[in-house]
Coordinates of C-alpha atoms in Angstrom, one line a residue:
Chain A
X1 CA 19.6 -21.8 105.9
X2 CA 22.9 -21.4 104.1
X3 CA 22.1 -23.7 101.2
X4 CA 23.6 -23.0 97.8
X5 CA 21.5 -21.4 95.0
X6 CA 18.4 -23.6 94.4
X7 CA 18.1 -25.6 91.2
X8 CA 14.7 -24.0 90.5
X9 CA 14.1 -20.5 91.7
X10 CA 10.8 -18.9 91.1
X11 CA 9.3 -15.7 92.4
X12 CA 6.1 -13.8 91.4
X13 CA 4.9 -16.4 89.0
X14 CA 1.6 -15.6 87.5
X15 CA -0.3 -17.7 85.0
X16 CA -3.4 -16.2 83.3
X17 CA -5.6 -17.5 80.6
X18 CA -7.3 -14.5 79.2
X19 CA -9.0 -12.8 82.1
X20 CA -8.7 -15.8 84.4
X21 CA -5.7 -15.8 86.7
X22 CA -5.0 -19.4 87.6
X23 CA -1.7 -18.6 89.5
X24 CA -1.3 -15.3 91.3
X25 CA 2.3 -14.4 91.9
X26 CA 3.7 -17.4 93.8
X27 CA 7.3 -17.9 95.0
X28 CA 8.8 -21.3 95.2
X29 CA 12.3 -22.9 95.2
X30 CA 13.5 -26.5 94.7
X31 CA 17.0 -27.4 95.8
X32 CA 19.1 -30.0 94.1
X33 CA 18.1 -33.5 95.2
X34 CA 14.9 -32.5 96.9
X35 CA 11.4 -33.9 96.4
X36 CA 9.1 -30.9 96.8
X37 CA 5.3 -31.3 96.6
X38 CA 2.7 -28.9 95.5
X39 CA -0.7 -29.6 97.2
X40 CA -4.1 -28.1 96.9
X41 CA -7.7 -28.6 95.8
X42 CA -8.8 -29.1 92.2
X43 CA -8.4 -25.8 90.3
X44 CA -6.0 -24.3 92.8
X45 CA -3.4 -23.8 90.1
X46 CA -1.1 -26.8 90.6
X47 CA -1.0 -28.0 87.0
X48 CA -0.9 -24.5 85.7
X49 CA 2.2 -23.9 87.7
X50 CA 4.0 -27.0 86.3
X51 CA 2.9 -26.2 82.8
X52 CA 4.1 -22.6 83.2
X53 CA 7.5 -23.8 84.4
X54 CA 8.1 -25.7 81.2
X55 CA 6.6 -22.9 79.0
X56 CA 3.4 -24.7 78.1
X57 CA 1.1 -22.2 79.8
X58 CA 1.3 -18.4 79.4
X59 CA 3.4 -17.0 82.2
X60 CA 4.8 -13.9 83.8
X61 CA 7.4 -13.9 86.6
X62 CA 9.7 -11.6 88.5
X63 CA 12.2 -14.3 88.5
X64 CA 12.1 -17.7 86.7
X65 CA 15.6 -19.3 87.0
X66 CA 16.6 -22.9 86.4
X67 CA 20.3 -23.8 87.1
X68 CA 21.0 -20.1 87.5
X69 CA 19.8 -19.4 84.0
X70 CA 16.8 -17.2 83.2
X71 CA 14.2 -19.4 81.4
X72 CA 11.3 -16.9 81.4
X73 CA 11.5 -16.4 77.6
X74 CA 12.7 -19.8 76.5
X75 CA 10.4 -22.0 74.4
X76 CA 9.4 -25.4 75.9
X77 CA 11.9 -27.4 73.7
X78 CA 14.8 -25.4 74.9
X79 CA 13.8 -25.7 78.6
X80 CA 13.6 -29.5 78.1
X81 CA 16.9 -29.6 76.4
X82 CA 18.3 -27.6 79.3
X83 CA 17.3 -30.3 81.8
X84 CA 13.8 -29.7 83.1
X85 CA 10.9 -31.7 81.8
X86 CA 7.3 -32.6 82.8
X87 CA 5.3 -35.8 83.0
X88 CA 1.9 -34.2 82.2
X89 CA -1.4 -34.8 83.9
X90 CA -3.4 -37.6 82.3
X91 CA -0.1 -39.2 80.9
X92 CA -0.7 -37.8 77.4
X93 CA 1.0 -40.7 75.6
X94 CA 0.7 -41.0 71.8
X95 CA -1.9 -43.8 71.4
X96 CA -0.8 -44.9 67.9
X97 CA 2.9 -44.8 68.4
X98 CA 4.7 -47.9 69.8
X99 CA 6.5 -48.0 73.2
X100 CA 9.9 -48.0 71.3
X101 CA 8.9 -44.9 69.4
X102 CA 8.0 -43.1 72.6
X103 CA 11.4 -43.8 74.0
X104 CA 13.1 -42.7 70.7
X105 CA 11.2 -39.4 70.6
X106 CA 11.7 -38.8 74.4
X107 CA 15.5 -39.1 73.8
X108 CA 15.5 -36.8 70.8
X109 CA 17.8 -34.4 72.5
X110 CA 20.7 -36.9 72.7
X111 CA 23.1 -36.4 69.8
X112 CA 24.3 -39.7 68.5
X113 CA 23.2 -43.3 69.0
X114 CA 25.5 -44.1 71.9
X115 CA 24.0 -41.9 74.6
X116 CA 20.5 -42.7 73.2
X117 CA 21.0 -46.4 73.4
X118 CA 22.5 -46.1 76.9
X119 CA 19.6 -44.1 78.3
X120 CA 17.1 -46.4 76.6
X121 CA 18.8 -49.4 78.3
X122 CA 18.6 -47.7 81.6
X123 CA 14.9 -47.0 81.2
X124 CA 14.2 -50.6 80.2
X125 CA 16.0 -51.8 83.3
X126 CA 14.0 -49.4 85.4
X127 CA 10.7 -50.4 83.7
X128 CA 11.0 -54.0 82.7
X129 CA 7.4 -54.2 81.7
X130 CA 8.1 -51.7 78.8
X131 CA 10.7 -54.1 77.5
X132 CA 8.0 -56.7 77.0
X133 CA 5.8 -54.2 75.2
X134 CA 8.3 -52.5 72.9
X135 CA 6.5 -53.0 69.7
X136 CA 3.0 -52.5 71.1
X137 CA 1.0 -49.4 70.5
X138 CA 0.9 -47.2 73.6
X139 CA -2.9 -46.9 73.3
X140 CA -3.2 -50.7 74.0
X141 CA -1.3 -50.5 77.4
X142 CA -3.0 -50.5 80.7
X143 CA -3.3 -47.2 82.7
X144 CA -0.3 -48.1 84.9
X145 CA 1.8 -49.1 82.0
X146 CA 0.9 -45.9 80.2
X147 CA 2.0 -43.9 83.3
X148 CA 5.3 -45.7 83.4
X149 CA 5.7 -45.1 79.7
X150 CA 5.0 -41.4 80.3
X151 CA 7.6 -41.2 83.0
X152 CA 10.1 -43.2 81.0
X153 CA 9.6 -40.9 78.0
X154 CA 10.3 -37.9 80.1
X155 CA 13.3 -39.5 81.7
X156 CA 14.7 -40.3 78.2
X157 CA 15.8 -36.6 78.0
X158 CA 18.1 -37.2 81.1
X159 CA 16.6 -34.3 83.1
X160 CA 18.1 -32.7 86.2
X161 CA 14.6 -32.0 87.5
X162 CA 11.4 -33.8 86.8
X163 CA 8.0 -32.2 87.2
X164 CA 5.3 -34.9 87.9
X165 CA 1.7 -34.0 87.5
X166 CA -0.7 -36.3 89.3
X167 CA 1.1 -39.6 88.7
X168 CA -1.5 -41.6 90.7
X169 CA -4.5 -40.3 88.8
X170 CA -6.9 -43.1 87.9
X171 CA -4.5 -45.9 88.9
X172 CA -5.1 -48.9 91.2
X173 CA -3.6 -48.6 94.7
X174 CA -0.9 -51.2 94.3
X175 CA 0.2 -49.5 91.0
X176 CA 0.3 -46.1 92.8
X177 CA 2.6 -47.7 95.4
X178 CA 4.9 -48.9 92.8
X179 CA 5.1 -45.5 91.1
X180 CA 5.8 -43.7 94.4
X181 CA 8.5 -46.3 95.3
X182 CA 10.0 -45.5 91.9
X183 CA 9.9 -41.7 92.5
X184 CA 11.8 -42.2 95.7
X185 CA 14.2 -44.5 93.9
X186 CA 14.8 -41.8 91.2
X187 CA 15.5 -39.2 93.9
X188 CA 18.1 -41.5 95.5
X189 CA 19.8 -41.6 92.1
X190 CA 20.2 -37.8 92.2
X191 CA 17.1 -36.7 90.4
X192 CA 15.3 -33.6 91.7
X193 CA 11.5 -33.8 91.7
X194 CA 8.6 -31.3 91.9
X195 CA 5.4 -33.4 92.5
X196 CA 1.8 -32.4 92.2
X197 CA -0.4 -35.0 93.8
X198 CA -4.0 -35.4 94.9
X199 CA -3.1 -38.0 97.4
X200 CA -1.7 -35.7 100.0
X201 CA -0.7 -38.4 102.5
X202 CA 1.3 -40.3 99.9
X203 CA 2.9 -37.2 98.6
X204 CA 4.0 -36.0 102.1
X205 CA 5.4 -39.4 102.9
X206 CA 8.1 -39.2 100.2
X207 CA 8.5 -35.4 100.0
X208 CA 11.0 -33.2 101.8
X209 CA 9.0 -30.1 101.7
X210 CA 5.6 -28.9 100.4
X211 CA 3.6 -25.9 99.4
X212 CA -0.2 -25.6 99.6
X213 CA -1.9 -23.7 96.9
X214 CA -5.3 -22.1 97.5
X215 CA -6.9 -20.1 94.7
X216 CA -3.6 -19.6 92.9
X217 CA -1.7 -18.4 96.0
X218 CA 0.6 -20.2 98.3
X219 CA -1.1 -20.3 101.7
X220 CA 1.1 -22.7 103.7
X221 CA 4.6 -24.0 103.1
X222 CA 7.1 -26.0 105.2
X223 CA 8.8 -29.3 105.7
X224 CA 6.7 -32.5 104.9
X225 CA 6.8 -33.4 108.6
X226 CA 5.4 -30.0 109.6
X227 CA 2.7 -30.1 107.0
X228 CA 1.7 -33.6 108.0
X229 CA 1.4 -32.4 111.6
X230 CA -0.5 -29.2 110.7
X231 CA -4.1 -29.2 111.8
X232 CA -5.2 -27.2 108.8
X233 CA -3.8 -29.8 106.3
X234 CA -5.2 -32.7 108.3
X235 CA -8.6 -31.2 108.3
X236 CA -8.6 -30.1 104.7
X237 CA -6.8 -32.9 102.9
X238 CA -6.1 -35.9 105.1
X239 CA -9.6 -36.3 106.4
X240 CA -8.2 -37.5 109.8
Chain B
X1 CA -15.6 -56.7 32.2
X2 CA -12.8 -55.2 30.1
X3 CA -14.6 -51.9 30.1
X4 CA -14.8 -52.1 33.9
X5 CA -11.1 -52.9 34.2
X6 CA -10.3 -50.0 31.8
X7 CA -12.3 -47.7 34.0
X8 CA -10.6 -49.0 37.1
X9 CA -7.3 -48.0 35.7
X10 CA -8.7 -44.6 34.9
X11 CA -10.0 -44.4 38.4
X12 CA -6.6 -45.4 39.9
X13 CA -4.9 -42.7 38.0
X14 CA -7.4 -39.9 38.8
X15 CA -7.9 -41.1 42.3
X16 CA -4.2 -41.3 42.9
X17 CA -3.8 -37.6 42.1
X18 CA -6.6 -36.7 44.4
X19 CA -5.1 -39.0 47.0
X20 CA -1.7 -37.1 46.8
X21 CA -3.4 -33.8 47.1
X22 CA -5.7 -34.9 50.0
X23 CA -2.7 -36.3 51.8
X24 CA -0.9 -32.9 51.4
X25 CA -3.9 -31.2 53.0
X26 CA -4.2 -33.8 55.8
X27 CA -0.5 -33.7 56.7
X28 CA -0.7 -30.0 57.5
X29 CA -4.2 -30.2 59.1
X30 CA -3.3 -33.1 61.3
X31 CA -0.6 -31.1 62.9
X32 CA -1.7 -27.4 63.1
X33 CA -5.5 -27.7 62.3
X34 CA -5.1 -25.6 59.2
X35 CA -6.9 -26.4 55.9
X36 CA -4.6 -24.9 53.5
X37 CA -6.6 -23.7 50.5
X38 CA -3.4 -22.3 49.0
X39 CA -2.5 -25.9 48.3
X40 CA -3.9 -25.5 44.8
X41 CA -1.5 -22.6 44.1
X42 CA 1.4 -24.9 45.1
X43 CA 0.2 -27.3 42.4
X44 CA -0.1 -24.4 39.9
X45 CA 3.4 -23.3 40.8
X46 CA 4.8 -26.7 39.8
X47 CA 3.0 -26.3 36.5
X48 CA 4.4 -22.9 35.7
X49 CA 8.0 -23.9 36.7
X50 CA 7.7 -26.9 34.4
X51 CA 6.4 -24.7 31.6
X52 CA 9.2 -22.2 31.9
X53 CA 11.9 -24.8 32.4
X54 CA 10.8 -26.6 29.3
X55 CA 10.5 -23.3 27.3
X56 CA 14.1 -22.5 28.4
X57 CA 15.1 -25.9 26.9
X58 CA 16.4 -27.3 30.2
X59 CA 16.8 -31.0 30.2
X60 CA 13.6 -32.8 31.1
X61 CA 14.8 -34.4 34.4
X62 CA 16.2 -31.1 35.5
X63 CA 12.8 -29.5 34.7
X64 CA 11.0 -32.0 36.8
X65 CA 13.4 -31.5 39.8
X66 CA 12.9 -27.7 39.6
X67 CA 9.1 -28.1 39.2
X68 CA 8.9 -30.2 42.4
X69 CA 11.4 -28.2 44.4
X70 CA 9.6 -24.9 43.8
X71 CA 6.4 -25.8 45.5
X72 CA 8.3 -27.3 48.4
X73 CA 10.2 -24.1 48.9
X74 CA 7.0 -22.0 48.4
X75 CA 5.2 -24.1 51.0
X76 CA 7.9 -23.5 53.6
X77 CA 8.0 -19.8 52.9
X78 CA 4.2 -19.7 53.0
X79 CA 4.3 -21.2 56.5
X80 CA 7.0 -18.9 57.7
X81 CA 5.5 -15.7 56.4
X82 CA 1.7 -16.2 56.6
X83 CA 0.8 -19.1 58.9
X84 CA 3.4 -19.0 61.7
X85 CA 2.2 -15.6 62.9
X86 CA -1.3 -17.0 63.3
X87 CA -0.4 -20.4 64.7
X88 CA -2.7 -21.5 67.4
X89 CA -5.4 -19.0 66.4
X90 CA -8.9 -20.2 65.8
X91 CA -9.8 -22.4 62.8
X92 CA -11.6 -19.6 61.1
X93 CA -8.6 -17.3 61.3
X94 CA -6.4 -20.0 59.8
X95 CA -8.9 -20.7 57.1
X96 CA -9.2 -17.1 56.1
X97 CA -5.4 -16.7 56.1
X98 CA -5.1 -19.5 53.7
X99 CA -7.8 -18.0 51.4
X100 CA -5.9 -14.8 51.4
X101 CA -2.6 -16.5 50.5
X102 CA -4.4 -18.4 47.8
X103 CA -6.0 -15.2 46.4
X104 CA -2.7 -13.3 46.5
X105 CA -0.8 -16.0 44.6
X106 CA -3.6 -16.3 42.0
X107 CA -3.5 -12.6 41.3
X108 CA 0.3 -12.7 41.1
X109 CA 0.0 -15.5 38.5
X110 CA -2.6 -13.5 36.5
X111 CA -0.7 -10.2 36.5
X112 CA 2.9 -11.4 36.2
X113 CA 2.5 -14.5 34.1
X114 CA -0.8 -14.6 32.2
X115 CA -4.5 -15.0 32.8
X116 CA -4.5 -17.3 29.8
X117 CA -3.2 -20.9 29.7
X118 CA 0.5 -21.4 29.2
X119 CA 1.4 -24.5 27.2
X120 CA 3.5 -27.2 28.9
X121 CA 5.2 -29.0 26.0
X122 CA 5.6 -32.5 27.5
X123 CA 7.9 -34.8 25.4
X124 CA 6.0 -36.6 22.7
X125 CA 7.1 -40.0 24.0
X126 CA 4.8 -39.5 27.0
X127 CA 1.6 -39.3 24.8
X128 CA 1.7 -43.0 23.7
X129 CA -0.6 -45.8 24.8
X130 CA 0.4 -49.2 26.1
X131 CA -1.9 -52.0 25.0
X132 CA -2.2 -54.9 27.5
X133 CA -4.6 -57.3 25.9
X134 CA -7.8 -55.3 25.5
X135 CA -6.8 -52.6 27.9
X136 CA -5.4 -49.2 26.8
X137 CA -3.1 -47.7 29.3
X138 CA -1.8 -44.2 28.5
X139 CA 1.9 -43.8 29.3
X140 CA 1.1 -40.7 31.4
X141 CA -1.6 -42.6 33.1
X142 CA 0.7 -45.4 34.0
X143 CA 3.4 -43.0 35.2
X144 CA 0.7 -41.3 37.3
X145 CA -0.3 -44.6 38.9
X146 CA 3.3 -45.7 39.5
X147 CA 4.3 -42.3 40.9
X148 CA 1.4 -42.3 43.3
X149 CA 2.4 -45.7 44.6
X150 CA 6.0 -44.6 44.9
X151 CA 5.0 -41.4 46.8
X152 CA 2.7 -43.3 49.2
X153 CA 5.4 -45.9 49.9
X154 CA 8.0 -43.3 50.4
X155 CA 5.8 -41.3 52.8
X156 CA 5.0 -44.4 54.8
X157 CA 8.6 -45.2 55.2
X158 CA 9.4 -41.7 56.2
X159 CA 6.6 -41.6 58.8
X160 CA 7.5 -45.0 60.3
X161 CA 11.3 -45.2 60.0
X162 CA 12.7 -41.7 60.7
X163 CA 12.8 -39.6 63.8
X164 CA 11.3 -36.6 61.9
X165 CA 8.5 -38.8 60.6
X166 CA 7.7 -40.3 64.0
X167 CA 7.7 -36.8 65.4
X168 CA 5.1 -35.8 62.8
X169 CA 2.9 -38.7 63.8
X170 CA 3.3 -37.8 67.4
X171 CA 2.6 -34.1 66.7
X172 CA -0.6 -35.1 64.9
X173 CA -1.8 -36.7 68.2
X174 CA -0.5 -34.2 70.7
X175 CA 1.6 -31.3 69.6
X176 CA 2.4 -29.8 73.0
X177 CA 3.9 -33.1 74.2
X178 CA 6.2 -33.3 71.2
X179 CA 7.7 -30.0 72.4
X180 CA 8.2 -31.7 75.8
X181 CA 10.5 -34.2 74.0
X182 CA 12.8 -31.3 73.2
X183 CA 11.7 -31.4 69.5
X184 CA 11.4 -28.0 67.9
X185 CA 7.8 -27.2 67.1
X186 CA 8.8 -25.0 64.2
X187 CA 10.9 -27.7 62.7
X188 CA 8.0 -30.2 62.8
X189 CA 5.6 -27.8 61.3
X190 CA 8.1 -26.7 58.5
X191 CA 8.6 -30.4 57.7
X192 CA 4.9 -30.9 57.4
X193 CA 4.6 -28.0 55.0
X194 CA 7.6 -29.2 52.9
X195 CA 6.0 -32.6 52.6
X196 CA 2.7 -31.0 51.6
X197 CA 4.6 -28.9 49.0
X198 CA 6.2 -32.0 47.6
X199 CA 2.9 -33.9 47.3
X200 CA 1.3 -30.8 45.7
X201 CA 4.2 -30.5 43.3
X202 CA 4.1 -34.1 42.2
X203 CA 0.3 -33.9 41.8
X204 CA 0.7 -30.7 39.9
X205 CA 3.1 -32.3 37.4
X206 CA 0.8 -35.3 36.9
X207 CA -2.1 -32.9 36.3
X208 CA -0.2 -30.7 33.9
X209 CA 1.1 -33.8 32.0
X210 CA -2.5 -34.8 31.3
X211 CA -3.8 -31.3 30.3
X212 CA -0.7 -30.0 28.5
X213 CA -1.2 -26.4 29.9
X214 CA -1.3 -24.4 33.1
X215 CA -3.4 -21.4 34.0
X216 CA -3.8 -19.4 37.3
X217 CA -6.9 -21.3 38.3
X218 CA -5.5 -24.7 37.6
X219 CA -5.1 -25.8 41.2
X220 CA -8.5 -24.6 42.4
X221 CA -10.8 -27.5 41.3
X222 CA -8.5 -30.4 42.1
X223 CA -7.8 -29.1 45.6
X224 CA -11.5 -28.6 46.2
X225 CA -11.9 -32.2 45.2
X226 CA -9.0 -33.2 47.4
X227 CA -10.6 -31.3 50.3
X228 CA -13.8 -33.3 49.7
X229 CA -11.7 -36.5 49.6
X230 CA -10.0 -35.6 52.9
X231 CA -13.4 -35.1 54.5
X232 CA -14.7 -38.4 53.2
X233 CA -11.6 -40.1 54.7
X234 CA -11.9 -38.3 58.0
X235 CA -10.1 -35.0 58.2
X236 CA -6.7 -35.4 59.8
X237 CA -6.3 -39.1 59.1
X238 CA -3.6 -39.7 56.5
X239 CA -4.8 -43.2 55.5
X240 CA -8.3 -41.7 55.4
X241 CA -7.2 -39.0 53.0
X242 CA -5.7 -41.6 50.6
X243 CA -8.8 -43.8 50.8
X244 CA -11.0 -40.7 50.3
X245 CA -8.9 -39.7 47.2
X246 CA -9.2 -43.1 45.6
X247 CA -12.9 -43.3 46.4
X248 CA -13.7 -39.9 44.9
X249 CA -11.7 -40.7 41.8
X250 CA -13.5 -44.0 41.5
X251 CA -16.9 -42.4 41.9
X252 CA -16.1 -39.7 39.3
X253 CA -14.7 -42.1 36.7
X254 CA -17.5 -44.6 37.1
X255 CA -20.2 -41.9 36.8
X256 CA -18.5 -40.6 33.7
X257 CA -18.6 -44.1 32.2
X258 CA -22.0 -45.2 33.2
X259 CA -24.3 -42.2 33.7
X260 CA -26.9 -41.8 31.0
X261 CA -25.8 -39.1 28.5
X262 CA -28.5 -36.6 29.6
X263 CA -27.1 -36.8 33.1
X264 CA -23.5 -36.3 32.3
X265 CA -23.5 -32.5 32.9
X266 CA -24.6 -33.3 36.5
X267 CA -21.8 -35.7 37.1
X268 CA -20.1 -33.7 39.8
X269 CA -23.5 -33.0 41.5
X270 CA -24.2 -36.8 41.5
X271 CA -20.7 -37.4 42.9
X272 CA -21.2 -34.9 45.7
X273 CA -24.5 -36.5 46.5
X274 CA -22.8 -39.8 46.9
X275 CA -20.3 -38.2 49.1
X276 CA -23.0 -36.7 51.3
X277 CA -24.6 -40.2 51.4
X278 CA -21.3 -41.6 52.8
X279 CA -21.1 -38.8 55.4
X280 CA -24.7 -39.4 56.5
X281 CA -23.7 -42.9 57.5
X282 CA -20.2 -42.0 58.8
X283 CA -20.3 -38.3 59.7
X284 CA -16.8 -38.5 61.1
X285 CA -15.4 -39.9 57.7
X286 CA -14.3 -43.3 56.8
X287 CA -11.2 -43.6 58.9
X288 CA -11.6 -40.7 61.4
X289 CA -9.6 -40.5 64.6
X290 CA -9.8 -38.1 67.4
X291 CA -7.6 -35.1 66.8
X292 CA -6.1 -33.4 69.8
X293 CA -5.2 -29.8 68.9
X294 CA -3.3 -28.1 71.7
X295 CA -0.4 -25.8 71.4

């Protein structure tokens, strides 16, 4: 492959909480415009990897580069301002803040009202339901609406790459389908996506490539089609 | 009835000061999980600056501005020097750190100013009484009630209308995620401390105006009361802190007015018993909410 330097270039990433090593020296890359998925069982280190990439989990790495810049020692807020953000597991919306306030805070990095209003209008076009709920407290939204708000809040920072942690968690199947359609749509608009997802079949359907984490190490990696065809994956995750 | 109304005014005035102090504690606690026992020394600082500014014959308005600005500055410095290095540590570590800061400041006050009370010569015009029908309302008391109302309104506007204020409300719910918005964690925390310093400074001035003097231990008792008020209200809830402050002021004033004379020495004990009774029925406080503390 003679692709240009990847947007996200990680090698030897280790995440440890005290004596517990959740991620043990993994290598991964994400090229611009790709959807890459990170698969694995509960506790394999998927969420820890995403949190570490944005500086919310304690991390060590041989190389941790985003857009060619070393981000190993940047605090979360600077990484987000630089164009990488995370939609956290469990949505983590602020229950007592309104939908409008979430969008305002999400867009905090935009200087001036013009770009902020523009991004906000884009989000409301993308998620019309949020437009109807602008003054409602986020805690009163349904699970699907909260997930959309969480994604919209992250997109308000106009990222180059979006890390998505279990967007389907606890949602009804038809809502999950809408969210995955949206993720594909976002990619076609040029957004790069690193997706962690329990629903392996769904993830491989929209992803270009995938990595499988087992006990904090990457055991298998390859194109989505290869992973889908792999006997190991089918036995372990697809239940076919 | 008139006596009750009179006591109600007294309760509003005392409760308002407790409310401001409790709010200052709650603003910081809601964001970084620290109960800042050095809050009392912020109050005392306002008193000393007022005393020295008036002794230096500075104009009264300027003295007030300096007396409120000093604890704001001190609160921000305190955070930077003492609390930032231990941010995210256990609650016990944070608590002990705040005890240490409090003790250091008190010793500094004793050794470099005086262990004895320093008079704060408030203008004579403030010592008058307004008579509204049968009610006697001290001028300082009415200023105290009005200032409390103004501070609460101002803080409400700040928290609901500005980006910094909304970021603080968000941080009280989930600090890590606020950082994911690209908002600087240090800025949010520093803002919280500045606000707590402002509230302590205003409360300190109101306290000093009623007592006419300031000493190194001045802040200790009111902040202990404010801590109790914050717990009644539900630690970490801002509305709860205000409600708890007013409730504690009300309980104290009413006990003072209606307890039999032989019981008066035990007023605080009775007040605390009532507080315990409240907590027996609502152990989480009056207006508690779940606090997520993750960094």
